[in-house]
Coordinates of C-alpha atoms and ligand atoms in Angstrom, one line a residue:
X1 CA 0.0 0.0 0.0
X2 CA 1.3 3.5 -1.0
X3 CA 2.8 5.4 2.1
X4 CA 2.2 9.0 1.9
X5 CA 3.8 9.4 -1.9
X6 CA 1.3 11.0 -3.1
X7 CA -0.9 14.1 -1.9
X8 CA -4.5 14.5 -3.9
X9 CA -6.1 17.9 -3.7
X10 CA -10.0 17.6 -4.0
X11 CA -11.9 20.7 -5.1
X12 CA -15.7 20.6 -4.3
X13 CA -18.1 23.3 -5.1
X14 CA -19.5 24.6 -1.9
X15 CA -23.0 22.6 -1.4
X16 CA -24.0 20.1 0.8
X17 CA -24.4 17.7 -2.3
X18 CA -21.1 18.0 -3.8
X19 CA -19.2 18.7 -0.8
X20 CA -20.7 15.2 1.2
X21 CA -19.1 12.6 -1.8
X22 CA -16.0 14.6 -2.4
X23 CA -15.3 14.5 1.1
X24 CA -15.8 10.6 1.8
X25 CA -13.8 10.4 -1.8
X26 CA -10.9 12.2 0.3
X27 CA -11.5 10.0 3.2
X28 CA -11.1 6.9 0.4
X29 CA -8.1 8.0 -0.8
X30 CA -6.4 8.1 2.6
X31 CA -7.7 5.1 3.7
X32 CA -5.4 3.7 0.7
X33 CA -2.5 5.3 2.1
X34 CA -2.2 8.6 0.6
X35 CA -2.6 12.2 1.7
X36 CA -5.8 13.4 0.9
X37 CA -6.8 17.8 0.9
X38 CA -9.9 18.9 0.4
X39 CA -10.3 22.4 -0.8
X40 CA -13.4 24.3 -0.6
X41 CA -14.3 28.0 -0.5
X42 CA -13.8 29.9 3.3
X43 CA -17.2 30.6 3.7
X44 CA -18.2 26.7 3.6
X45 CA -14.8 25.4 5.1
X46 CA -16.1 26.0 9.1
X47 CA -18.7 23.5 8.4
X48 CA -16.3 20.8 7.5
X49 CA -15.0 18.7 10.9
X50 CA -11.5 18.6 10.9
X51 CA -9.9 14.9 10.5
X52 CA -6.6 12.8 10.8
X53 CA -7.3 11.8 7.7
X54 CA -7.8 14.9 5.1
X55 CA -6.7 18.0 5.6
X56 CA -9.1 21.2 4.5
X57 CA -7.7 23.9 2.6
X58 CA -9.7 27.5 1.2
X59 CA -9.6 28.9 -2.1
X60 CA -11.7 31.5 -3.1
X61 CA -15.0 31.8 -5.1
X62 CA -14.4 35.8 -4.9
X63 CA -17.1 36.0 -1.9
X64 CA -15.4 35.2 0.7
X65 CA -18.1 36.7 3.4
X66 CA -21.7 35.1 2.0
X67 CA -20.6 32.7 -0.9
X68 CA -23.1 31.9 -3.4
X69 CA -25.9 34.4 -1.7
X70 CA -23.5 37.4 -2.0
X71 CA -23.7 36.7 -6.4
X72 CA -25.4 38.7 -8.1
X73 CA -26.6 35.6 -10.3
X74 CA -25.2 32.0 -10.9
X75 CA -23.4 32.9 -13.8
X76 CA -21.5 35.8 -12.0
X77 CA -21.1 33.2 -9.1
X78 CA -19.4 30.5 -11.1
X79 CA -17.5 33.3 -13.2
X80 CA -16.0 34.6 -10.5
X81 CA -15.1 31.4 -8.7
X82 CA -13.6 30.2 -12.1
X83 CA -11.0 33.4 -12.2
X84 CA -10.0 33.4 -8.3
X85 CA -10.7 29.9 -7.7
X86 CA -7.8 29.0 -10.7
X87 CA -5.6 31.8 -8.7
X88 CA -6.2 30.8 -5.2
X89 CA -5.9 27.0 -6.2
X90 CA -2.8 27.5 -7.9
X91 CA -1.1 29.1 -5.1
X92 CA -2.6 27.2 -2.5
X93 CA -0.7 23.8 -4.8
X94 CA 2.5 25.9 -5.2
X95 CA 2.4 25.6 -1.7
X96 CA 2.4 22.6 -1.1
X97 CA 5.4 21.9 -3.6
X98 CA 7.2 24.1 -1.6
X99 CA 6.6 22.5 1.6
X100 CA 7.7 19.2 1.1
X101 CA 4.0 17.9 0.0
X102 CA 3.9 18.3 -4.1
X103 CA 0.5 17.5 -5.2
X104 CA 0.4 14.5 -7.6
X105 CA -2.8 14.8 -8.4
X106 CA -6.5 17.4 -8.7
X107 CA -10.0 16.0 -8.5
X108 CA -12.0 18.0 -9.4
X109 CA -16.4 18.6 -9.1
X110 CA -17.5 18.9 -12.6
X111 CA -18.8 21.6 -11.7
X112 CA -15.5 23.5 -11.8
X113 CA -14.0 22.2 -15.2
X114 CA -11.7 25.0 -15.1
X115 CA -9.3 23.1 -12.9
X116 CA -8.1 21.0 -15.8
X117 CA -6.7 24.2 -17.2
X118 CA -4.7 24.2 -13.5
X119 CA -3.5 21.2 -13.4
X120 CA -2.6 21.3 -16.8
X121 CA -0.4 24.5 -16.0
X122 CA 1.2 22.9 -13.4
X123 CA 1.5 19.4 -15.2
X124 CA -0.4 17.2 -12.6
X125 CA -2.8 14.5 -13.1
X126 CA -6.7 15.5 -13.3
X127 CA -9.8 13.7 -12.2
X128 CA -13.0 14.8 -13.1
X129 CA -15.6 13.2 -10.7
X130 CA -19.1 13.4 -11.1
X131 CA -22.1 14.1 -9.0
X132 CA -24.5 12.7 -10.7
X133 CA -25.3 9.2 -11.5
X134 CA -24.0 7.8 -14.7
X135 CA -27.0 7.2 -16.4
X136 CA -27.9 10.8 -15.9
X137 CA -24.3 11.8 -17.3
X138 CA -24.8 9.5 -19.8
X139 CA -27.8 11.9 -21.3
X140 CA -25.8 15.0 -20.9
X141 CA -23.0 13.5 -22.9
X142 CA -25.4 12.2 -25.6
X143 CA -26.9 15.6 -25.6
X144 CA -23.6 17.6 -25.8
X145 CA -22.5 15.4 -28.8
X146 CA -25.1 16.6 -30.6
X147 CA -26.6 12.8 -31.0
X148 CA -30.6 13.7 -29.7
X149 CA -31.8 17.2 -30.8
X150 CA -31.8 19.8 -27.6
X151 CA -34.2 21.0 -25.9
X152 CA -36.1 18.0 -26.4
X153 CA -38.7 18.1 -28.1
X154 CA -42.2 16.2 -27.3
X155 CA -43.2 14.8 -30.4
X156 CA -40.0 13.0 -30.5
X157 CA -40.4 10.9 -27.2
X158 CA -40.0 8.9 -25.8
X159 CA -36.3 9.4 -25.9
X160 CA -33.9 6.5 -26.2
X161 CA -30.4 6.3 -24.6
X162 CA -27.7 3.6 -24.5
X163 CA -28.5 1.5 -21.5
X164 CA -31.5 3.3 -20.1
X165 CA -35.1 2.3 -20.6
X166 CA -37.5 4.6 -22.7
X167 CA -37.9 8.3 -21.0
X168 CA -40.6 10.4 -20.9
X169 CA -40.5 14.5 -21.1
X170 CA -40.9 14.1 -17.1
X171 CA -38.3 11.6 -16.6
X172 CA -35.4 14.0 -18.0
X173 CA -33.2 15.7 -15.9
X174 CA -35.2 19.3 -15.7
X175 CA -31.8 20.9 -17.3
X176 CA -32.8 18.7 -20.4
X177 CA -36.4 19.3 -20.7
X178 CA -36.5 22.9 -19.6
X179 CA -33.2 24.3 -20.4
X180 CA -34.0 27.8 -20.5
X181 CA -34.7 27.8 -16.1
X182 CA -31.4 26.6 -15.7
X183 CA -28.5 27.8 -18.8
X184 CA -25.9 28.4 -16.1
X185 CA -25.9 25.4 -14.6
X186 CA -26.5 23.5 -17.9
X187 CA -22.9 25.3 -19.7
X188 CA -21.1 24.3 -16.2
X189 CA -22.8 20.3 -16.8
X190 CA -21.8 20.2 -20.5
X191 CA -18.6 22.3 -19.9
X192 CA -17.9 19.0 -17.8
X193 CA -18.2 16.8 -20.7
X194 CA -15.7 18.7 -22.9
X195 CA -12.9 17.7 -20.6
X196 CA -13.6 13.7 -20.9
X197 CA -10.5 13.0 -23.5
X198 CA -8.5 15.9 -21.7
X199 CA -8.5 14.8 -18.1
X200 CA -6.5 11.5 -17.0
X201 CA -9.9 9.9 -15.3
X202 CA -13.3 10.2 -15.1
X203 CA -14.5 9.4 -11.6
X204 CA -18.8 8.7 -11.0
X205 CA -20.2 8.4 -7.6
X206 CA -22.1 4.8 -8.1
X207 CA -21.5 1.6 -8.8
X208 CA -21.5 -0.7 -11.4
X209 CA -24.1 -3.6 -10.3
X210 CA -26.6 -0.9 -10.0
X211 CA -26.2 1.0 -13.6
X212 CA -24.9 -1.8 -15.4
X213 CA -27.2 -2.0 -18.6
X214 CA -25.5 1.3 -18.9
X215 CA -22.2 0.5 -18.4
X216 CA -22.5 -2.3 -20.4
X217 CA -23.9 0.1 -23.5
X218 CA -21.1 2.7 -22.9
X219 CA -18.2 0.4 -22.4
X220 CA -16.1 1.9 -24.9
X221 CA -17.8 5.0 -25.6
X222 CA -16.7 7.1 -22.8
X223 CA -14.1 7.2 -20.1
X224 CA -16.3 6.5 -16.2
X225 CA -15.2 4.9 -13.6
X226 CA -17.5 4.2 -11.2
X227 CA -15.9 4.2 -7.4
X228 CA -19.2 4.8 -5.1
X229 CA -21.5 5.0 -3.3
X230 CA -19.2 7.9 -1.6
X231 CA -21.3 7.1 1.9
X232 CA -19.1 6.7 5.4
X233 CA -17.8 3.4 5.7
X234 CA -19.5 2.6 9.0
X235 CA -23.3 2.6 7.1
X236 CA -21.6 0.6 4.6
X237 CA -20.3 -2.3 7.7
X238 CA -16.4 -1.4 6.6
X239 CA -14.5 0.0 9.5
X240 CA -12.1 3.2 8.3
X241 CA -10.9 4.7 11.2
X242 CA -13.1 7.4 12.3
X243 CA -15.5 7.1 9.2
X244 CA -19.0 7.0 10.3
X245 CA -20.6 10.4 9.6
X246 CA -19.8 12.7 6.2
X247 CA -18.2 15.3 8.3
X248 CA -19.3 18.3 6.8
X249 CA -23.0 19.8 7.8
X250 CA -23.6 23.4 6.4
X251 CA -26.5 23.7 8.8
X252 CA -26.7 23.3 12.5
X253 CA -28.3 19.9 13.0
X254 CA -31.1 19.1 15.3
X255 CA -29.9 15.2 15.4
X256 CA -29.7 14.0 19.1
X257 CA -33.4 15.3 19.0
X258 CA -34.9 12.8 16.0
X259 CA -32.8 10.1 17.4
X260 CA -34.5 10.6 21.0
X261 CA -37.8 11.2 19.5
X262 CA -37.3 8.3 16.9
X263 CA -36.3 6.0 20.1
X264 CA -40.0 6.7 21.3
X265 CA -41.4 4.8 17.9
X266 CA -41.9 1.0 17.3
X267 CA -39.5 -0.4 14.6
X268 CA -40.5 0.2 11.3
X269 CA -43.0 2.5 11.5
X270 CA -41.4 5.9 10.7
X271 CA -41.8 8.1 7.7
X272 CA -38.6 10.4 7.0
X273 CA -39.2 13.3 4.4
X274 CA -36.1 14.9 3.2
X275 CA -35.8 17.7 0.5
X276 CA -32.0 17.7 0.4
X277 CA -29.8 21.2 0.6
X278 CA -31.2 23.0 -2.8
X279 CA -35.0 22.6 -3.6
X280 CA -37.4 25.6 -2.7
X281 CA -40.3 23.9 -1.7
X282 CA -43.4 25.9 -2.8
X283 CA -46.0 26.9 0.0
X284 CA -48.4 24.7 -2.1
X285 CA -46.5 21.7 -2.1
X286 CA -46.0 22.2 1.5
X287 CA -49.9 22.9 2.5
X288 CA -50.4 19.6 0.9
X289 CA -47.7 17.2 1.6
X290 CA -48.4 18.5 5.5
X291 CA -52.4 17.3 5.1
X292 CA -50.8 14.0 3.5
X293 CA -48.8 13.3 5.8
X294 CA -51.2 13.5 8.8
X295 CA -53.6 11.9 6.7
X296 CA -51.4 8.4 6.4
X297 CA -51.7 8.6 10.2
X298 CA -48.2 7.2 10.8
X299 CA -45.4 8.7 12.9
X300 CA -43.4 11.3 10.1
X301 CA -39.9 13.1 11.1
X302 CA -39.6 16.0 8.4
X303 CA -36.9 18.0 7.7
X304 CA -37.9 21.4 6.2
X305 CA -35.4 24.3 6.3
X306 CA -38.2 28.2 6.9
X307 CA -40.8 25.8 8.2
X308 CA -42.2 28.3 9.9
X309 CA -43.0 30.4 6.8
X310 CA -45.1 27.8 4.8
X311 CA -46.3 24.8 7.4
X312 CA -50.2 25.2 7.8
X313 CA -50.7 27.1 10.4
X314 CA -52.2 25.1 13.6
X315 CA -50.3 21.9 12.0
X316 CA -47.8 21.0 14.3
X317 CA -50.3 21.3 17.2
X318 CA -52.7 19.4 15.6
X319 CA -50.7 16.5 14.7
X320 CA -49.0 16.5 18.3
X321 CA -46.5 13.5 19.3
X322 CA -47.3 12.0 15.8
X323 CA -44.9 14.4 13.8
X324 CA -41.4 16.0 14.8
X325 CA -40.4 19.0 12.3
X326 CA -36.5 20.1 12.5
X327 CA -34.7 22.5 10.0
X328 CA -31.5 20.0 9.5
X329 CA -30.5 16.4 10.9
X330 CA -27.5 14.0 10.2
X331 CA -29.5 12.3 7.3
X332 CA -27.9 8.5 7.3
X333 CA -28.1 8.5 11.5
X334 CA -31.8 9.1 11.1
X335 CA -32.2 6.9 8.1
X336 CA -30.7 3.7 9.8
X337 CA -32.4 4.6 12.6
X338 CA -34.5 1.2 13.4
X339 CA -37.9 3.0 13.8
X340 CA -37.5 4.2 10.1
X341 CA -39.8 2.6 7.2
X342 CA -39.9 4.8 4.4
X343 CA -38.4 7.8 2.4
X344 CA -40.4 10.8 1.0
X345 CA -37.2 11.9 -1.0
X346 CA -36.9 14.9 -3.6
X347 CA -34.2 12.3 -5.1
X348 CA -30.9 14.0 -5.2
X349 CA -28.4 11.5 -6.5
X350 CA -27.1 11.7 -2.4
X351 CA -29.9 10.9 -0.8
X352 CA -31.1 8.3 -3.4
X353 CA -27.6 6.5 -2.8
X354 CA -27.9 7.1 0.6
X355 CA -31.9 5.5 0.7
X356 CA -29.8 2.6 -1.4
X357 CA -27.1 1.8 0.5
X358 CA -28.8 1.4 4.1
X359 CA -31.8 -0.6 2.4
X360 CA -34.6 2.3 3.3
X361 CA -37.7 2.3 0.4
X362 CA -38.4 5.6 -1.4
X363 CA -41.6 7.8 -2.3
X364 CA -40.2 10.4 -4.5
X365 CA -41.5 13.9 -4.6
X366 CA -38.7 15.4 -7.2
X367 CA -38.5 19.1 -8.0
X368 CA -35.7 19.6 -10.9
X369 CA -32.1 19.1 -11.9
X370 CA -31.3 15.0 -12.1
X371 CA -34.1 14.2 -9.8
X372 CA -37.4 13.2 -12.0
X373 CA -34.4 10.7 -13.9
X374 CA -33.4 9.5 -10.3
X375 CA -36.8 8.9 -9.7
X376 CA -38.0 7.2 -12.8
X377 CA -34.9 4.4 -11.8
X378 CA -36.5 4.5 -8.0
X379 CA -39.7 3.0 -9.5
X380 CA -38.4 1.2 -12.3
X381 CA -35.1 0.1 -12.6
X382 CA -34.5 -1.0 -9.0
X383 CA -38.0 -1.1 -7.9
X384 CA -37.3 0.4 -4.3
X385 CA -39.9 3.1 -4.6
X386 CA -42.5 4.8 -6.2
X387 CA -43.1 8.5 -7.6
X388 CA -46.1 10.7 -6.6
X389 CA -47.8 11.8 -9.7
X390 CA -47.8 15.5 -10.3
X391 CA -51.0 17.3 -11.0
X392 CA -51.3 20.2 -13.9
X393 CA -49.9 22.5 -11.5
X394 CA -46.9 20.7 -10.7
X395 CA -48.2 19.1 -7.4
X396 CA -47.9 16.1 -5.6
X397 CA -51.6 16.5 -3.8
X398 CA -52.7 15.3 -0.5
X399 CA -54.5 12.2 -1.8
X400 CA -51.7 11.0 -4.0
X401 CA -48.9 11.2 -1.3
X402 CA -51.3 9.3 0.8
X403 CA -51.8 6.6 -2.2
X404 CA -47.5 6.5 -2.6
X405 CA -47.0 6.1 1.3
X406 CA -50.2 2.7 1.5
X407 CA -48.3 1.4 -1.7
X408 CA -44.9 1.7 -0.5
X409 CA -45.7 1.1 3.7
X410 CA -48.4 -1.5 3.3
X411 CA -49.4 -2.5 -0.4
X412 CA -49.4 -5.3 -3.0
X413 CA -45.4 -4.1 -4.1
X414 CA -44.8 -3.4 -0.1
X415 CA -42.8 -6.6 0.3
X416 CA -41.0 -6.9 -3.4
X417 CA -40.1 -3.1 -2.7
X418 CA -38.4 -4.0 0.6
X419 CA -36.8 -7.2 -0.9
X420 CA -35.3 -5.1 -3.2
X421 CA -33.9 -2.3 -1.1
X422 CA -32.3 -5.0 1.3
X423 CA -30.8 -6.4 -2.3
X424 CA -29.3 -3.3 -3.3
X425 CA -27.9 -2.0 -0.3
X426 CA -25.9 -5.6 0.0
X427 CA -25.0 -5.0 -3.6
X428 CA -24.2 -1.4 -2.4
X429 CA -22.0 -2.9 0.5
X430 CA -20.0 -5.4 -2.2
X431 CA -18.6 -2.7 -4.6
X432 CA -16.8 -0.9 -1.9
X433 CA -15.6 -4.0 0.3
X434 CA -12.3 -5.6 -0.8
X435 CA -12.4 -7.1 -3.9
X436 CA -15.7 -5.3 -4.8
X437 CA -15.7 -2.9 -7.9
X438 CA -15.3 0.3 -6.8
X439 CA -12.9 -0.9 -4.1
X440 CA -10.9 -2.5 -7.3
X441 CA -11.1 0.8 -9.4
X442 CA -10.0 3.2 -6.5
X443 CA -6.7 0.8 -5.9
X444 CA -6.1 0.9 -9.6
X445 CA -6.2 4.6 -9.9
X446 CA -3.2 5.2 -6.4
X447 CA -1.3 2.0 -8.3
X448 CA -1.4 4.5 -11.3
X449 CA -0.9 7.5 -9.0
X450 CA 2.2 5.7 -7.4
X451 CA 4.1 5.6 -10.6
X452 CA 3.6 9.2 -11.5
X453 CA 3.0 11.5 -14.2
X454 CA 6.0 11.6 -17.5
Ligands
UDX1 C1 -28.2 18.6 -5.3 C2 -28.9 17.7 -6.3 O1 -30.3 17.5 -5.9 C3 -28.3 16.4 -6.5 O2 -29.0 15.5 -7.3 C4 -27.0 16.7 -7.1 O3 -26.3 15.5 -7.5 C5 -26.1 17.4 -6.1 O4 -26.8 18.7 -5.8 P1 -29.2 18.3 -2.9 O5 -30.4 18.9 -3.4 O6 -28.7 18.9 -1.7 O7 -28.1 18.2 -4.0 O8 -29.6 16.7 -2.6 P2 -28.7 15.5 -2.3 O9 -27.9 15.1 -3.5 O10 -29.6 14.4 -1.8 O11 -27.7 15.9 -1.1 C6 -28.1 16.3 0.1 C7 -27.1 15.8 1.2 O12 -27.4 16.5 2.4 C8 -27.1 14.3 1.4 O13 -25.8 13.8 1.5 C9 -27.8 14.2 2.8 O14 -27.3 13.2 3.6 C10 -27.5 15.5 3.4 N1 -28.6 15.9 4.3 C11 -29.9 16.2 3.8 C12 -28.4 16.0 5.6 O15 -27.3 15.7 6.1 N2 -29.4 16.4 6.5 C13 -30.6 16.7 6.1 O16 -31.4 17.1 6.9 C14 -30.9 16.6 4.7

């Protein structure tokens, strides 16, 4: 095993969903021997515990005070964090040559392509990880090549992809279907896609059991190598030392709380609802999934960041001991939690490997980016889940939550839809264990690492 040759700098872009896999990447890495640095902007860094195993390291996005809130827009946001982020990374790496610790190697979010142009400057090995899942990645790249017409249009669907089953205008990531909400982010995905033959490797966080009609159709095509799911090693029954929480939490949590409340439930019998770090709920969607929720007449744990601005008012009091609202929890200690029986997840690639890999079933109540494709897999290609039906509006009403929570908590596909979440969290728990696929990948990548770059 390598010992300290090499240092790997990690770049993640400064959200809870980026900065969570490139993290437990970091924490990979080191568990292999070699010294892992994260580097993420100031404003986000005092969220991330420090650890033995990875250091932490700033470089500036320009807004050093508020981050992203302080832009006047997301493409002046990622504009500025491409010019000072290139600076600030390129000094903090210079460094670290200087200091006896010479970086061998940058990952980098694909969010922040323009770190291939640093680590080409300073002639050092690139990896490009993605956040997504590779079957979502697998559409942006068929888009980008120019191989389906964009946007999509509706008389031409369903769409067909390499690997994936037929998708509906609703089952595309919401970049793909309504381009026009989200051009910033979009140019950052594709510009992503334009560094494939550039960069040395092409990291995803999944694994191949659970994509791999996909990677079977794309062997050859493109470059991934899948080395997830990026979820602490203790959830996963692998014992890294001092691996058994993400480390980074941009939000107070209110943990110790659900797990005392949770202790008061029976086993199994818990609905956790989760929106992830991004998604602005609307008021509507609230109002209803609220009157749902009461209406399954189950115990329910929500997490809801401004609860107070949009809950029903008189809700909490109405439902009483039956409901615990908090603003932010540790996720994965409150979905292993053994009073926990199902998900109502908005189906960010995170939480959806998360829900995988500790076995929990899914209802999913998406609102945009990857998440209606996430969801249409959820139901259909590992049958752990279903979706809540959107009405013209755009809303998952009362009634149909309440339908998704009987099939998914008590119904005919109750028991096939546990079967399989027990099946892909062991399949989940193979790929990173020794031997196991990703667990294979990441060791060839430091053997590669350890011979170094011509
Ligand atoms: C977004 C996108 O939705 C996602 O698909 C994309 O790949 C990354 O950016 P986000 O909306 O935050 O991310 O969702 P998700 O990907 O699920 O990540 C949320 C993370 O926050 C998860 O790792 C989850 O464990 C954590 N979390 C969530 C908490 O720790 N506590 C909570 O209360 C809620």
């Amino acid at each position: 095993m390598a010992k300290l040759k090499c240092h790997v700098i990690i770049v993640a872009y400064p959200a809870q969903g980026h900065i969570n896999p490139l993290l437990q990447f970091a924490k990979r890495l080191a568990s292999k021997g070699l010294k892992a640095t994260l580097a993420t902007t100031p404003y986000t860094i005092n969220s991330i515990q420090a650890s033995p195993a990875v250091g932490i390291e700033p470089i500036s996005d320009g807004f050093d005070e508020g981050g992203f809130n302080q832009a006047s827009s997301v493409e002046a946001y990622l504009e500025s964090f491409k010019t000072t982020g290139s600076r600030t990374l390129t000094e903090l790496i210079l460094k670290f040559n200087a200091t006896g610790f010479p970086i061998s190697c940058i990952v980098y979010d694909s969010l922040l392509t323009w770190v291939l142009d640093v680590a080409t400057r300073l002639r050092v090995y690139s990896a490009l990880f993605l956040t997504n899942s590779a079957s979502v990645c697998s559409m942006y790249w068929h888009f980008d090549k120019g191989v389906l017409d964009f946007p999509v249009k509706k008389e031409t669907l369903p769409v067909s992809f390499p690997g994936l089953p037929p998708l509906g205008f609703f089952d595309l990531p919401s970049f793909l279907a309504f381009p026009t909400n989200h051009s910033a982010y979009l140019d950052a995905v594709f510009d992503g896609f334009h560094c494939l033959d550039e960069t040395d490797w092409v990291f995803c966080n999944s694994f191949e059991d659970l994509e791999i009609e996909l990677v079977k159709a794309m062997n050859g095509l493109w470059p991934v190598v899948m080395v997830g799911p990026m979820v602490p090693s203790a959830y996963l029954d692998q014992q890294i030392d001092g691996d058994t929480a993400y480390g980074a939490s941009l939000w107070e949590t209110e943990t110790d709380q659900c797990l005392k409340w949770l202790d008061t439930k029976p086993s199994q019998s818990v609905i956790y609802v989760s929106f992830g770090s991004m998604a602005n709920i609307s008021a509507k969607q609230v109002e209803e999934m609220a009157w749902g929720l009461k209406a399954s007449n189950r115990p329910f744990l929500w997490v809801i960041k401004e609860s107070e601005n949009k809950l029903p008012v008189d809700f909490l009091d109405s439902v009483g001991e039956i409901g615990l609202v908090v603003s932010w929890c540790n996720q994965l200690e409150v979905l292993t939690h053994q009073a926990i029986r199902c998900f109502v997840s908005h189906c960010g690639w995170n939480s959806t490997l998360e829900a995988l890999s500790v076995g929990v079933p899914m209802v999913c109540v998406t609102q945009w980016s990857d998440q209606p494709t996430n969801a249409k897999f959820v139901e259909d290609v590992w049958k752990v889940g279903v979706r809540g039906k959107k009405d013209e509006e755009g809303i998952i009403t009362r009634e149909e939550l309440e339908k998704c929570l009987k099939e998914v908590m008590g119904g005919e596909r109750n028991r096939e839809i546990k079967t399989n979440a027990y099946k892909w969290r062991d399949a989940a728990k193979k790929a990173v264990s020794m031997g196991g696929s990703s667990d294979t990948n990441i060791n060839q990548f430091v053997s590669k690492l350890l011979i170094g770059k011509e």
